[in-house]
JSON list of C-alpha atoms in Angstrom, two decimals:
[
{"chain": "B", "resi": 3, "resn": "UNK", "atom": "CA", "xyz": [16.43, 9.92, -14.85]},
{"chain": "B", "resi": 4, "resn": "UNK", "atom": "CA", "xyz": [18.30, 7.93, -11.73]},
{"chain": "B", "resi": 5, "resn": "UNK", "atom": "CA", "xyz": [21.31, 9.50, -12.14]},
{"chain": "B", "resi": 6, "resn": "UNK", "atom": "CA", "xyz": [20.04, 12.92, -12.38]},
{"chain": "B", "resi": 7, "resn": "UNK", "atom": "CA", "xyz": [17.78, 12.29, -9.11]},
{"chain": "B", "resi": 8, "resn": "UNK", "atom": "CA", "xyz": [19.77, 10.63, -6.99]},
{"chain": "B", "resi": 9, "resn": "UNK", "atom": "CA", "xyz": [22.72, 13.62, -8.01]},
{"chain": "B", "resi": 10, "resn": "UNK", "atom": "CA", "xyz": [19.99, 16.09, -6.98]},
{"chain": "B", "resi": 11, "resn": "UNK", "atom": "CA", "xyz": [18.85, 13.75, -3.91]},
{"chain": "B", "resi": 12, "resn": "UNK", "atom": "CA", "xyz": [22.27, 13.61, -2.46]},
{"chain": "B", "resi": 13, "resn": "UNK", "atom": "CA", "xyz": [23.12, 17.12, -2.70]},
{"chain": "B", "resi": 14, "resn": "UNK", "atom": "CA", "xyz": [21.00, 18.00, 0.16]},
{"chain": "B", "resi": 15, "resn": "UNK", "atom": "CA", "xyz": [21.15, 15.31, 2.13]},
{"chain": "B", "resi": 16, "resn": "UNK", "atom": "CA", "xyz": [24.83, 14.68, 1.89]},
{"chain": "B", "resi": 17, "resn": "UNK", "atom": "CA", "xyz": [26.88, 17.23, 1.32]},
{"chain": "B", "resi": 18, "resn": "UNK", "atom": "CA", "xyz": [24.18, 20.27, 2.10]},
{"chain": "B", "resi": 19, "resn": "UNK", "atom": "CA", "xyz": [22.65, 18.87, 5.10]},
{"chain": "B", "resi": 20, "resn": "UNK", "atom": "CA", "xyz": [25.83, 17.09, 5.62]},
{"chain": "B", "resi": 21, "resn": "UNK", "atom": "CA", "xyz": [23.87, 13.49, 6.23]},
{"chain": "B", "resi": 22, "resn": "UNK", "atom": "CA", "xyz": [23.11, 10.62, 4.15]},
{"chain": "B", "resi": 23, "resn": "UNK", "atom": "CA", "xyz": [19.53, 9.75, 5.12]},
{"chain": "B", "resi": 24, "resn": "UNK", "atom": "CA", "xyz": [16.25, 12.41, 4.73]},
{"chain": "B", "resi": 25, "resn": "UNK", "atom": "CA", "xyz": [15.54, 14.15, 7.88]},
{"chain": "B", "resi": 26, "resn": "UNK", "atom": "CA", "xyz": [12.12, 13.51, 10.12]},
{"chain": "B", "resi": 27, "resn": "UNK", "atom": "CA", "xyz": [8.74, 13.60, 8.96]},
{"chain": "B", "resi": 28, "resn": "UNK", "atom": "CA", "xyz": [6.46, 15.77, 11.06]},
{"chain": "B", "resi": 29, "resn": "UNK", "atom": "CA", "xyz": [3.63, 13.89, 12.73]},
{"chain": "B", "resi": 30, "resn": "UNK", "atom": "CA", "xyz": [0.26, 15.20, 13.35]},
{"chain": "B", "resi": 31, "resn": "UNK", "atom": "CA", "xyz": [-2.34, 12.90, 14.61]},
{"chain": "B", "resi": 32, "resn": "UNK", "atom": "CA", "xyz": [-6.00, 13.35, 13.02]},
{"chain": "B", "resi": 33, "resn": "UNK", "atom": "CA", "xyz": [-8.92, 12.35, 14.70]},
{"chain": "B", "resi": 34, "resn": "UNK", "atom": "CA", "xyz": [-11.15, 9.80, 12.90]},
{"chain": "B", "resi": 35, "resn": "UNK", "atom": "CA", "xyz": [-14.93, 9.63, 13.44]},
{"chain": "B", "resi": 36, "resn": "UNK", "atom": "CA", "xyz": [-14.37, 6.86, 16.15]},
{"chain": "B", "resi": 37, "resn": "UNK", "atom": "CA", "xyz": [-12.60, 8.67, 18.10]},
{"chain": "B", "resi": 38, "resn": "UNK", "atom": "CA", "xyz": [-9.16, 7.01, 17.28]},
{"chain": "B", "resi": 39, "resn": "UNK", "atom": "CA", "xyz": [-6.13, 8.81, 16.02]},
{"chain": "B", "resi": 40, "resn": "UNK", "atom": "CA", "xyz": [-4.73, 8.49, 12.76]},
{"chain": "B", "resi": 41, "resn": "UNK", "atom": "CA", "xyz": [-0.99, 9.80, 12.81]},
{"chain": "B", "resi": 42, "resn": "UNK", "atom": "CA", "xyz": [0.06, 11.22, 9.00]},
{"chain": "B", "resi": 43, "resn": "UNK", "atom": "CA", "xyz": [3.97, 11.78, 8.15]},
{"chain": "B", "resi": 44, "resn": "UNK", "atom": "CA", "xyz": [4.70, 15.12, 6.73]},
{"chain": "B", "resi": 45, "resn": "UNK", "atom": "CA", "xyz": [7.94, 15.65, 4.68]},
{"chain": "B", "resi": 46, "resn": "UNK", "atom": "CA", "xyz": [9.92, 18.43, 4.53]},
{"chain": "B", "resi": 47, "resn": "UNK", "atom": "CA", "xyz": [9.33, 20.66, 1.79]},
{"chain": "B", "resi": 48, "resn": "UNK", "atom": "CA", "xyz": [12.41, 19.39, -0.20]},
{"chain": "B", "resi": 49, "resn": "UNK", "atom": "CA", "xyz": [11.44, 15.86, 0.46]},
{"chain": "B", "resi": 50, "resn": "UNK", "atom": "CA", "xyz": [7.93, 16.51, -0.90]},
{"chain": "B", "resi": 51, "resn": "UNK", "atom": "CA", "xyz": [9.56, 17.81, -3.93]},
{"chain": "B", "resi": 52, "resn": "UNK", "atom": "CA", "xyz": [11.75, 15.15, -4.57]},
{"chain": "B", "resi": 53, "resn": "UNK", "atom": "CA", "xyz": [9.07, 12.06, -4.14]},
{"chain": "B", "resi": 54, "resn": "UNK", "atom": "CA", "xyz": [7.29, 14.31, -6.75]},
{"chain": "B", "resi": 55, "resn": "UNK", "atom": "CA", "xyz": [9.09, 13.74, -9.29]},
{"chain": "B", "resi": 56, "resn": "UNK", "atom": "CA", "xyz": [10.29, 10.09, -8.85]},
{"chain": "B", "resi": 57, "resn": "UNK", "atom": "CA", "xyz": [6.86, 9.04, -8.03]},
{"chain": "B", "resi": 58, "resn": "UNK", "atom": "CA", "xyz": [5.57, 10.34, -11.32]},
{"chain": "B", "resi": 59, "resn": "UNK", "atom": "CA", "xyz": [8.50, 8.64, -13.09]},
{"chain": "B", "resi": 60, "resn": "UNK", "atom": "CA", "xyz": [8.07, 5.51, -10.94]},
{"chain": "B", "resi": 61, "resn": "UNK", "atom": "CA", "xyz": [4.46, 5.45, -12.48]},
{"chain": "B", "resi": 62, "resn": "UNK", "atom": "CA", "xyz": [5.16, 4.83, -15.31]},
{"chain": "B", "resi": 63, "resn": "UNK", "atom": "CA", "xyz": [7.10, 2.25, -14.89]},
{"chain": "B", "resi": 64, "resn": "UNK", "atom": "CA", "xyz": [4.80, 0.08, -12.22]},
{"chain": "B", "resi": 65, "resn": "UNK", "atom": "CA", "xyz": [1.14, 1.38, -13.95]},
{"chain": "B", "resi": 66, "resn": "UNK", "atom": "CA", "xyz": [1.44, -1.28, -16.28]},
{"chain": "B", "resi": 67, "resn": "UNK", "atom": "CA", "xyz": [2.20, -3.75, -14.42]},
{"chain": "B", "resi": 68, "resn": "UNK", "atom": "CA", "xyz": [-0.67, -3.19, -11.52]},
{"chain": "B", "resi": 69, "resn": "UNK", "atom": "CA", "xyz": [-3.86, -5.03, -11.40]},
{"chain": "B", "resi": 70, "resn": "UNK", "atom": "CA", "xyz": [-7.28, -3.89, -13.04]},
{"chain": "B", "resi": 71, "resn": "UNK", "atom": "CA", "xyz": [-8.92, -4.72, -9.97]},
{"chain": "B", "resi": 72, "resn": "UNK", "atom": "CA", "xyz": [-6.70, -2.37, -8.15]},
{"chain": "B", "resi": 73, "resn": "UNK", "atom": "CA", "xyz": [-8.09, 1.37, -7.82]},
{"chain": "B", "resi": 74, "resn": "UNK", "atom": "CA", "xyz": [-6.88, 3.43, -4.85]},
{"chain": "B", "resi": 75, "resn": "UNK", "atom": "CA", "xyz": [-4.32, 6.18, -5.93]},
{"chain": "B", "resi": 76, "resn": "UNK", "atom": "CA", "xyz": [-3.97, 5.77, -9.14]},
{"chain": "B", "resi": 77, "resn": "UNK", "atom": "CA", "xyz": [-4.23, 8.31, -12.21]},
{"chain": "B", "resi": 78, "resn": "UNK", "atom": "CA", "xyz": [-7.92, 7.61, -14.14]},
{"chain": "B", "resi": 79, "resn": "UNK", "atom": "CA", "xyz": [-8.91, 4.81, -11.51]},
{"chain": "B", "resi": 80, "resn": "UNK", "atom": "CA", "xyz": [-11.64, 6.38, -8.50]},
{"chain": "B", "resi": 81, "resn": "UNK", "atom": "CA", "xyz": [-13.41, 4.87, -5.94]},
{"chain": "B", "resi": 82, "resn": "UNK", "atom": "CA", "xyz": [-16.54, 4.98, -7.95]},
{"chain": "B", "resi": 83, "resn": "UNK", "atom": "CA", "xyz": [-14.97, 2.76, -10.52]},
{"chain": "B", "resi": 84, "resn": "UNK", "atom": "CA", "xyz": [-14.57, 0.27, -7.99]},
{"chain": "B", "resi": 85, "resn": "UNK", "atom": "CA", "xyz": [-18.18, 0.19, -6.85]},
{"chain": "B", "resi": 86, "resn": "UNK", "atom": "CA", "xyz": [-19.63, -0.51, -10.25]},
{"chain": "B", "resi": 87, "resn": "UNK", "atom": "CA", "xyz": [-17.01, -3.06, -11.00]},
{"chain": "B", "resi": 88, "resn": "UNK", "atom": "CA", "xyz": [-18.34, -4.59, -7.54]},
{"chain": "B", "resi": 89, "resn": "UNK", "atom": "CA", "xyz": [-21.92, -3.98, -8.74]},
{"chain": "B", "resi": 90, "resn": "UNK", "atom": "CA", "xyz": [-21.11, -5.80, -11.92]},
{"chain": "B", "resi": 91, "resn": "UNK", "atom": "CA", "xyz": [-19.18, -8.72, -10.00]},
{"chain": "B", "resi": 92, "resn": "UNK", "atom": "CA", "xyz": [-21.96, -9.34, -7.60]},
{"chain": "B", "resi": 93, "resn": "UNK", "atom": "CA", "xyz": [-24.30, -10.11, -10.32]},
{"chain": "B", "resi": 94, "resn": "UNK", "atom": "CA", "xyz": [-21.82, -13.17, -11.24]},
{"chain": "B", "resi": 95, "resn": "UNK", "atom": "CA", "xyz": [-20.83, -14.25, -8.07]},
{"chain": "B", "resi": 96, "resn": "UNK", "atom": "CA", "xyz": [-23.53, -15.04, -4.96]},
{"chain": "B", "resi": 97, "resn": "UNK", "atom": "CA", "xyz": [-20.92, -14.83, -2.27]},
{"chain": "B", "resi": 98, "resn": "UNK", "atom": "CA", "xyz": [-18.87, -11.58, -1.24]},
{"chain": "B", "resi": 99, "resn": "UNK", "atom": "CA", "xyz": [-15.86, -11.32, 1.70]},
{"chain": "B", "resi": 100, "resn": "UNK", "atom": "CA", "xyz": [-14.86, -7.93, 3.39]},
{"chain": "B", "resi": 101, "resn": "UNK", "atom": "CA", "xyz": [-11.92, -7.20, 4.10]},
{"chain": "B", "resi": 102, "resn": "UNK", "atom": "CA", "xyz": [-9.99, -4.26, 5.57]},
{"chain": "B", "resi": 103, "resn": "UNK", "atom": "CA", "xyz": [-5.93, -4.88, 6.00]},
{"chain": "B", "resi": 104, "resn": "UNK", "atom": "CA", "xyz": [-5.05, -3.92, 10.08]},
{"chain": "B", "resi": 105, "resn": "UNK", "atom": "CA", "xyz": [-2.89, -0.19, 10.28]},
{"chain": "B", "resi": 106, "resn": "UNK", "atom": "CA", "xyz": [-1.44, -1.15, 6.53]},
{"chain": "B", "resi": 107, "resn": "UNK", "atom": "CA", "xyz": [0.34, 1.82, 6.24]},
{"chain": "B", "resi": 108, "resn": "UNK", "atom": "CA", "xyz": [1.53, 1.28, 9.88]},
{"chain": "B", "resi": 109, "resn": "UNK", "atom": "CA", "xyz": [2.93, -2.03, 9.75]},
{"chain": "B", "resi": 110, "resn": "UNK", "atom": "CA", "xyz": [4.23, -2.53, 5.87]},
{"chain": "B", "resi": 111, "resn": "UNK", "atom": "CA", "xyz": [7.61, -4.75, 6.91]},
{"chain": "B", "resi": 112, "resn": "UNK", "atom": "CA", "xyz": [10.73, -3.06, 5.19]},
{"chain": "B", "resi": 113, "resn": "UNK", "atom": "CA", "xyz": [12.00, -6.38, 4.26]},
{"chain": "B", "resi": 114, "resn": "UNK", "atom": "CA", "xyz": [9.63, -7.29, 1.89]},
{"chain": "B", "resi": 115, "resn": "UNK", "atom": "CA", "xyz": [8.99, -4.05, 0.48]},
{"chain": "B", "resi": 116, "resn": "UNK", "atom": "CA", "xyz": [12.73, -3.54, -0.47]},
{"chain": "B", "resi": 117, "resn": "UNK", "atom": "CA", "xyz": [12.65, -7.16, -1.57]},
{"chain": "B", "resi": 118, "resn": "UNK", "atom": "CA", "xyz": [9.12, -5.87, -4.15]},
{"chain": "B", "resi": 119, "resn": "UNK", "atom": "CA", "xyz": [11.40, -2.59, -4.93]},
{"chain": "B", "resi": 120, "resn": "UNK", "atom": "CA", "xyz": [14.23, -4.84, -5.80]},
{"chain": "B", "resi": 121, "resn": "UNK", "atom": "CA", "xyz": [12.48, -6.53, -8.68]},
{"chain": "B", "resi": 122, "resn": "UNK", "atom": "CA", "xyz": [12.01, -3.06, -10.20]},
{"chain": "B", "resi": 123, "resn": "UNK", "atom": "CA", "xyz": [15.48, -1.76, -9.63]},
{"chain": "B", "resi": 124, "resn": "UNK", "atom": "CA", "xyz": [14.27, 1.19, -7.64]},
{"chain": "B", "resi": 125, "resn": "UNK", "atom": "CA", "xyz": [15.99, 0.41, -4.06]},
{"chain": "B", "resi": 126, "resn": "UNK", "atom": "CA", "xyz": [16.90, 4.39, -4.04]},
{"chain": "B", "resi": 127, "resn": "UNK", "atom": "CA", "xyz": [13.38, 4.76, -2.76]},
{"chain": "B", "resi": 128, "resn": "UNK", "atom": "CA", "xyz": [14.06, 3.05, 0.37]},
{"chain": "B", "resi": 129, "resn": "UNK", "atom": "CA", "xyz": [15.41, 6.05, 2.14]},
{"chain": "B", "resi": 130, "resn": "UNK", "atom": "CA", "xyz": [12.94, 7.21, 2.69]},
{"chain": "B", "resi": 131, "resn": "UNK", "atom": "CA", "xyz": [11.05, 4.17, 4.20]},
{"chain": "B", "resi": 132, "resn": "UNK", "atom": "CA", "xyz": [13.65, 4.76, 6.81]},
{"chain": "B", "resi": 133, "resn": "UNK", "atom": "CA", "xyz": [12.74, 8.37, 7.53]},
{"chain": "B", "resi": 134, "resn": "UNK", "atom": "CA", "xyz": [12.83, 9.08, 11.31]},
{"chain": "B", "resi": 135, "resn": "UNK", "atom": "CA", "xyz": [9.86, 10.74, 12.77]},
{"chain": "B", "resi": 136, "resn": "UNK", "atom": "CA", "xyz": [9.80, 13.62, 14.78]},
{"chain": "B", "resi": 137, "resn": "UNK", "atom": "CA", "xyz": [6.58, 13.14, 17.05]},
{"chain": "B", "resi": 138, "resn": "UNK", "atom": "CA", "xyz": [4.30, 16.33, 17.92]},
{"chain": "B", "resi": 139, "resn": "UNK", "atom": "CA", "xyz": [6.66, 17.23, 21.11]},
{"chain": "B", "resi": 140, "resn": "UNK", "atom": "CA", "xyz": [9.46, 17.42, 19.27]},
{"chain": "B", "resi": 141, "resn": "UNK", "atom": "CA", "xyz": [10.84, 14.09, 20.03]},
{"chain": "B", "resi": 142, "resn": "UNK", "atom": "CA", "xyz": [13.02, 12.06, 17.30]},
{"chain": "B", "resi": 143, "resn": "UNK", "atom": "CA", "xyz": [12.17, 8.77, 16.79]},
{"chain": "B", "resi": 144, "resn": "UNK", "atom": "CA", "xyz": [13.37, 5.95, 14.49]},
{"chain": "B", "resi": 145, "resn": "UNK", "atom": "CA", "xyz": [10.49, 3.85, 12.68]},
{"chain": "B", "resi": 146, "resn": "UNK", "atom": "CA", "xyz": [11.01, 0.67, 12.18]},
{"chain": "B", "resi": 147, "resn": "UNK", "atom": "CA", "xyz": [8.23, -0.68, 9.50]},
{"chain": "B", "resi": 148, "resn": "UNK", "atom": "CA", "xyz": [5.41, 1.19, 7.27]},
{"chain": "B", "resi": 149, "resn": "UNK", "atom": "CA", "xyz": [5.36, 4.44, 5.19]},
{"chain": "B", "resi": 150, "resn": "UNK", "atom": "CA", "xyz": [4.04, 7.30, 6.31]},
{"chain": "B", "resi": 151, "resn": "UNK", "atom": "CA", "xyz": [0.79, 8.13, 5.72]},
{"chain": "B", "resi": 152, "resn": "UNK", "atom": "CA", "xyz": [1.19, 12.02, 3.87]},
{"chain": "B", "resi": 153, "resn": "UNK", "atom": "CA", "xyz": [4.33, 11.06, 2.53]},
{"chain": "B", "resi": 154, "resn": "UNK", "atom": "CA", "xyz": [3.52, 12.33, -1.54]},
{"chain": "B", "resi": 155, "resn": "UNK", "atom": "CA", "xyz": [5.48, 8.64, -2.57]},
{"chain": "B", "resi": 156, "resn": "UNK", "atom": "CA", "xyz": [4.14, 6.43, 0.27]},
{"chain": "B", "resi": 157, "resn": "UNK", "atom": "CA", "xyz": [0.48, 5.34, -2.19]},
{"chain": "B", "resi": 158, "resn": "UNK", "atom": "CA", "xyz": [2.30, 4.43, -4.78]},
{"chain": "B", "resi": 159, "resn": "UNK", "atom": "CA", "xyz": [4.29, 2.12, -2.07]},
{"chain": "B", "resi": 160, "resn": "UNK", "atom": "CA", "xyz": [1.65, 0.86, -0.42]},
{"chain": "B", "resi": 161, "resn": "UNK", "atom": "CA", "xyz": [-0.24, -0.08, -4.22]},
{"chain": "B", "resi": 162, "resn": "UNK", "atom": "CA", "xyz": [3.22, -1.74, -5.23]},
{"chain": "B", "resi": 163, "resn": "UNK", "atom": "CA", "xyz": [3.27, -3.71, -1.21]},
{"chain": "B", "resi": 164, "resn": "UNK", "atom": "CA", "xyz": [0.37, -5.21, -1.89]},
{"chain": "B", "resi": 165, "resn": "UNK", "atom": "CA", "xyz": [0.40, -5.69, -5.81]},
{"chain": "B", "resi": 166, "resn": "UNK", "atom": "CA", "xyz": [2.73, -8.31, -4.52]},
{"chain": "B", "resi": 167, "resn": "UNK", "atom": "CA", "xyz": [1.39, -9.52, -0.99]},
{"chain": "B", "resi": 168, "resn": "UNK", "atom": "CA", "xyz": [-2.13, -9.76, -2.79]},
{"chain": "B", "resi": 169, "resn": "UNK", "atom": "CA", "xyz": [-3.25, -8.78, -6.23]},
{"chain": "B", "resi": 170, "resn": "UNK", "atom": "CA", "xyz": [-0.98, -10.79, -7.75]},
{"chain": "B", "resi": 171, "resn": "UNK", "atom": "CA", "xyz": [-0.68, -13.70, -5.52]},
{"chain": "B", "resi": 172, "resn": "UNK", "atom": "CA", "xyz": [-5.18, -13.77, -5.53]},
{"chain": "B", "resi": 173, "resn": "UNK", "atom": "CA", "xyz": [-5.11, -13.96, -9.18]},
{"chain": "B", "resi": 174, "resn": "UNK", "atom": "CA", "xyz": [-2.60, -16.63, -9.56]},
{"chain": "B", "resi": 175, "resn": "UNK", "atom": "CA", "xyz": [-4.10, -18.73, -6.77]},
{"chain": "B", "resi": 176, "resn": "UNK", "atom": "CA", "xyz": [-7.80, -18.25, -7.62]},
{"chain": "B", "resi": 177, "resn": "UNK", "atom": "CA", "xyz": [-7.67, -17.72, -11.60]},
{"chain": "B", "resi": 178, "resn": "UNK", "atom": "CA", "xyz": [-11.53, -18.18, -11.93]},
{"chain": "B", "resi": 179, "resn": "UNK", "atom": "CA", "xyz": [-12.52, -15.32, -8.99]},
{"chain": "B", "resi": 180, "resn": "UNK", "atom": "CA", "xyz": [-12.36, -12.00, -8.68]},
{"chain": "B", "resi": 181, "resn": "UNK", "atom": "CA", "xyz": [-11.69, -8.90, -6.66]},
{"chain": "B", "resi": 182, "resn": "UNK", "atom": "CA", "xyz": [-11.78, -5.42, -6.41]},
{"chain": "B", "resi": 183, "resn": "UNK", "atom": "CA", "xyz": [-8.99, -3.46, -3.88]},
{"chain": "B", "resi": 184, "resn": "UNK", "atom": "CA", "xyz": [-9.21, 0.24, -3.06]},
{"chain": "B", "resi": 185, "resn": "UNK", "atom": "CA", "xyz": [-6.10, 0.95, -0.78]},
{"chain": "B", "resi": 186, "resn": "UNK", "atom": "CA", "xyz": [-6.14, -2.01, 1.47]},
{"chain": "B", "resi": 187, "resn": "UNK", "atom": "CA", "xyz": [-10.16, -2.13, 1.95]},
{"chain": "B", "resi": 188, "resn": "UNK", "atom": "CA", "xyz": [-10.70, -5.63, -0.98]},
{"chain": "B", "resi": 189, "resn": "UNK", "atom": "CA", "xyz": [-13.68, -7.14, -1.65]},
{"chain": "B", "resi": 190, "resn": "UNK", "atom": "CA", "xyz": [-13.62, -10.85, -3.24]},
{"chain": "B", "resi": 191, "resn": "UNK", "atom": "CA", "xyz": [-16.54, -12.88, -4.75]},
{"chain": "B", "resi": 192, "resn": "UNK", "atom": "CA", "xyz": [-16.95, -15.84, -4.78]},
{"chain": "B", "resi": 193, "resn": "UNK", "atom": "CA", "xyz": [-19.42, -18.83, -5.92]},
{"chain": "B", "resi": 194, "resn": "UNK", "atom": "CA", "xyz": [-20.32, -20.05, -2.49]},
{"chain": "B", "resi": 195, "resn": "UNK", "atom": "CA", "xyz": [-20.60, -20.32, 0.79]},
{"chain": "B", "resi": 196, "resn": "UNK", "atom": "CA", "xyz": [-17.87, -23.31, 1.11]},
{"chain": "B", "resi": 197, "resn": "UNK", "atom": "CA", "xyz": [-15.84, -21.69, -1.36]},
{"chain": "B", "resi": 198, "resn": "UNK", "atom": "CA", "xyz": [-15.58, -18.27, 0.57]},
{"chain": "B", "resi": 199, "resn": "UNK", "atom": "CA", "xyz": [-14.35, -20.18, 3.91]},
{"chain": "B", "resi": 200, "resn": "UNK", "atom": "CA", "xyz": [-11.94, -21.59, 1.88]},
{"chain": "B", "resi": 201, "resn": "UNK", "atom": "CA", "xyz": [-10.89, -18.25, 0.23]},
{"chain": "B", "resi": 202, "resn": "UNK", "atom": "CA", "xyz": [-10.27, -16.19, 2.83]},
{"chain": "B", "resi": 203, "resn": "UNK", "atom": "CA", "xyz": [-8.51, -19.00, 5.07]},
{"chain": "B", "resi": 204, "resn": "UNK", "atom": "CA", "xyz": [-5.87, -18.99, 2.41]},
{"chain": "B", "resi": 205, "resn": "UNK", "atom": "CA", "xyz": [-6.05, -14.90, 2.33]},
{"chain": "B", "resi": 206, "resn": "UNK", "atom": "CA", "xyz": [-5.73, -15.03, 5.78]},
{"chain": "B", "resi": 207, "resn": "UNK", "atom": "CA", "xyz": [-2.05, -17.44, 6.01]},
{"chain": "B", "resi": 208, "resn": "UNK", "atom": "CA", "xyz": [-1.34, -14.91, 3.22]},
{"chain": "B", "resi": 209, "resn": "UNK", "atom": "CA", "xyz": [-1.16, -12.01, 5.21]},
{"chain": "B", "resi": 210, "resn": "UNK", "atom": "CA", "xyz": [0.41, -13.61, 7.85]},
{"chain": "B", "resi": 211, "resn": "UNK", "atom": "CA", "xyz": [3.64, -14.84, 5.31]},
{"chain": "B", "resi": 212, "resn": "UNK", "atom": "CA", "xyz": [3.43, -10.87, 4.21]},
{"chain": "B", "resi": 213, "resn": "UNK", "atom": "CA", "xyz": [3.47, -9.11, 8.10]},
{"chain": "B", "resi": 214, "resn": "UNK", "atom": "CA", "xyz": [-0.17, -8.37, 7.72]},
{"chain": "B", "resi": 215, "resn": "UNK", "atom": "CA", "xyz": [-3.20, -8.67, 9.46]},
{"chain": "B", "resi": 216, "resn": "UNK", "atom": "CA", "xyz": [-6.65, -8.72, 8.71]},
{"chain": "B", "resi": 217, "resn": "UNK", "atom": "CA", "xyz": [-8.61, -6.26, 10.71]},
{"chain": "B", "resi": 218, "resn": "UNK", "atom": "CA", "xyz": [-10.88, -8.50, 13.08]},
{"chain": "B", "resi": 219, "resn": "UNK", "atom": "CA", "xyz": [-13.77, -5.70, 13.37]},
{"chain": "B", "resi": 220, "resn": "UNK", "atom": "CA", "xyz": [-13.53, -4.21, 9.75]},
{"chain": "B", "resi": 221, "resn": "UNK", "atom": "CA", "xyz": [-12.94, -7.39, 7.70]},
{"chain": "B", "resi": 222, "resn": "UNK", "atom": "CA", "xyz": [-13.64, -11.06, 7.54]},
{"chain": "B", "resi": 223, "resn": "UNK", "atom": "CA", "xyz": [-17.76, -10.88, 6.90]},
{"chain": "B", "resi": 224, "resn": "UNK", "atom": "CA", "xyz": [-18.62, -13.53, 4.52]},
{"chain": "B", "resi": 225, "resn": "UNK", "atom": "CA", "xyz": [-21.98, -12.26, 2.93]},
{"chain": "B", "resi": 226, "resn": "UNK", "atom": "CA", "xyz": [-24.54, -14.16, 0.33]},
{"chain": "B", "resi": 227, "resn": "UNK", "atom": "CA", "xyz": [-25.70, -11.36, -2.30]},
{"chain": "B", "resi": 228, "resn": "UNK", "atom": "CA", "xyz": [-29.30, -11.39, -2.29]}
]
């Protein structure tokens, strides 16, 4: 499968296009309902095809290894799903934190996601982390961290960035708690109030060691279920 990619992968971009590294996703900025921007990355047409067909191979090989309490972009998982497993989890646990990861997509730190893509033995992919992006008046610009949100590979990214930064990390730190993650909006229960504090302290240094932030409007609310 690599070989037979990366052949196909390098015939346009290095001897068709006559460079080495995918051209510049297309942004378009998208209003959100609070009047903010949200700025997606559109591929080419040949890049779209390409992430295609590794991502679907790429699934199969980093499905088995993500977390149950994991749902966002992933085939048979919804958003529903996660809702009734935090419906179920609420009735075991009195204490709930929100949390919402700060611009994930935005700031995912190249370093440690080729450093997750190197356990896996898919550092190909990182090409196209490096994408340029050609802004909405036509100006070129090099990124520097994150995926691009509308890139057809950049989910499946983002799920393995924080399979690492969090799913796994929360369920070897905290063995007897739970979770549920949908993109990078998590919930986490927890027995109490003390306990919680605790929690997201440590979730908190986490995404500070990983680049992240917590979002300080969004996230943080420690809540008793009634």
């Amino acid at each position: 499968m690599e070989v037979t990619l990366l052949t196909f992968y390098y015939y346009f971009y290095g001897v068709r296009e006559g460079f080495a590294v995918p051209p510049a996703v297309r942004e378009k900025g998208i209003p959100k309902a609070d009047g903010k921007i949200r700025y997606l990355g559109i591929p080419t047409v040949c890049d779209r095809v390409a992430q295609l067909v590794i991502r679907e191979e790429l699934e199969q090989i980093l499905e088995p290894q993500f977390s149950a309490n994991s749902f966002a972009y992933r085939p048979n998982k919804s958003a529903h799903q996660a809702l009734e497993q935090c419906k179920l989890n609420c009735q075991r646990f009195k204490w709930a934190i929100d949390l919402d990861i700060k611009g994930f997509f935005d700031n995912i730190d190249w370093g440690l996601m080729i450093r997750a893509l190197r356990h896996f033995h898919i550092l190909y992919v990182k090409r196209w982390l490096k994408a340029p992006v050609q802004k909405e008046n036509g100006e070129i610009r090099q990124r520097t961290k994150g995926t691009p949100q509308g890139g057809v590979i950049s989910p499946l990214l983002a799920n393995l960035f924080l399979h690492v930064s969090f799913d796994k990390w929360f369920e070897k730190q905290f063995p007897a708690l739970t979770f549920e993650r949908y993109a990078a909006d998590i919930i986490v229960h927890c027995h109490s109030q003390k306990q919680a504090e605790y929690v997201l302290d440590m979730i908190r240094k986490r995404m500070t060691e990983c680049k992240l932030e917590l979002h300080p409007e969004l996230s943080e609310a420690i809540s008793r279920i009634p």
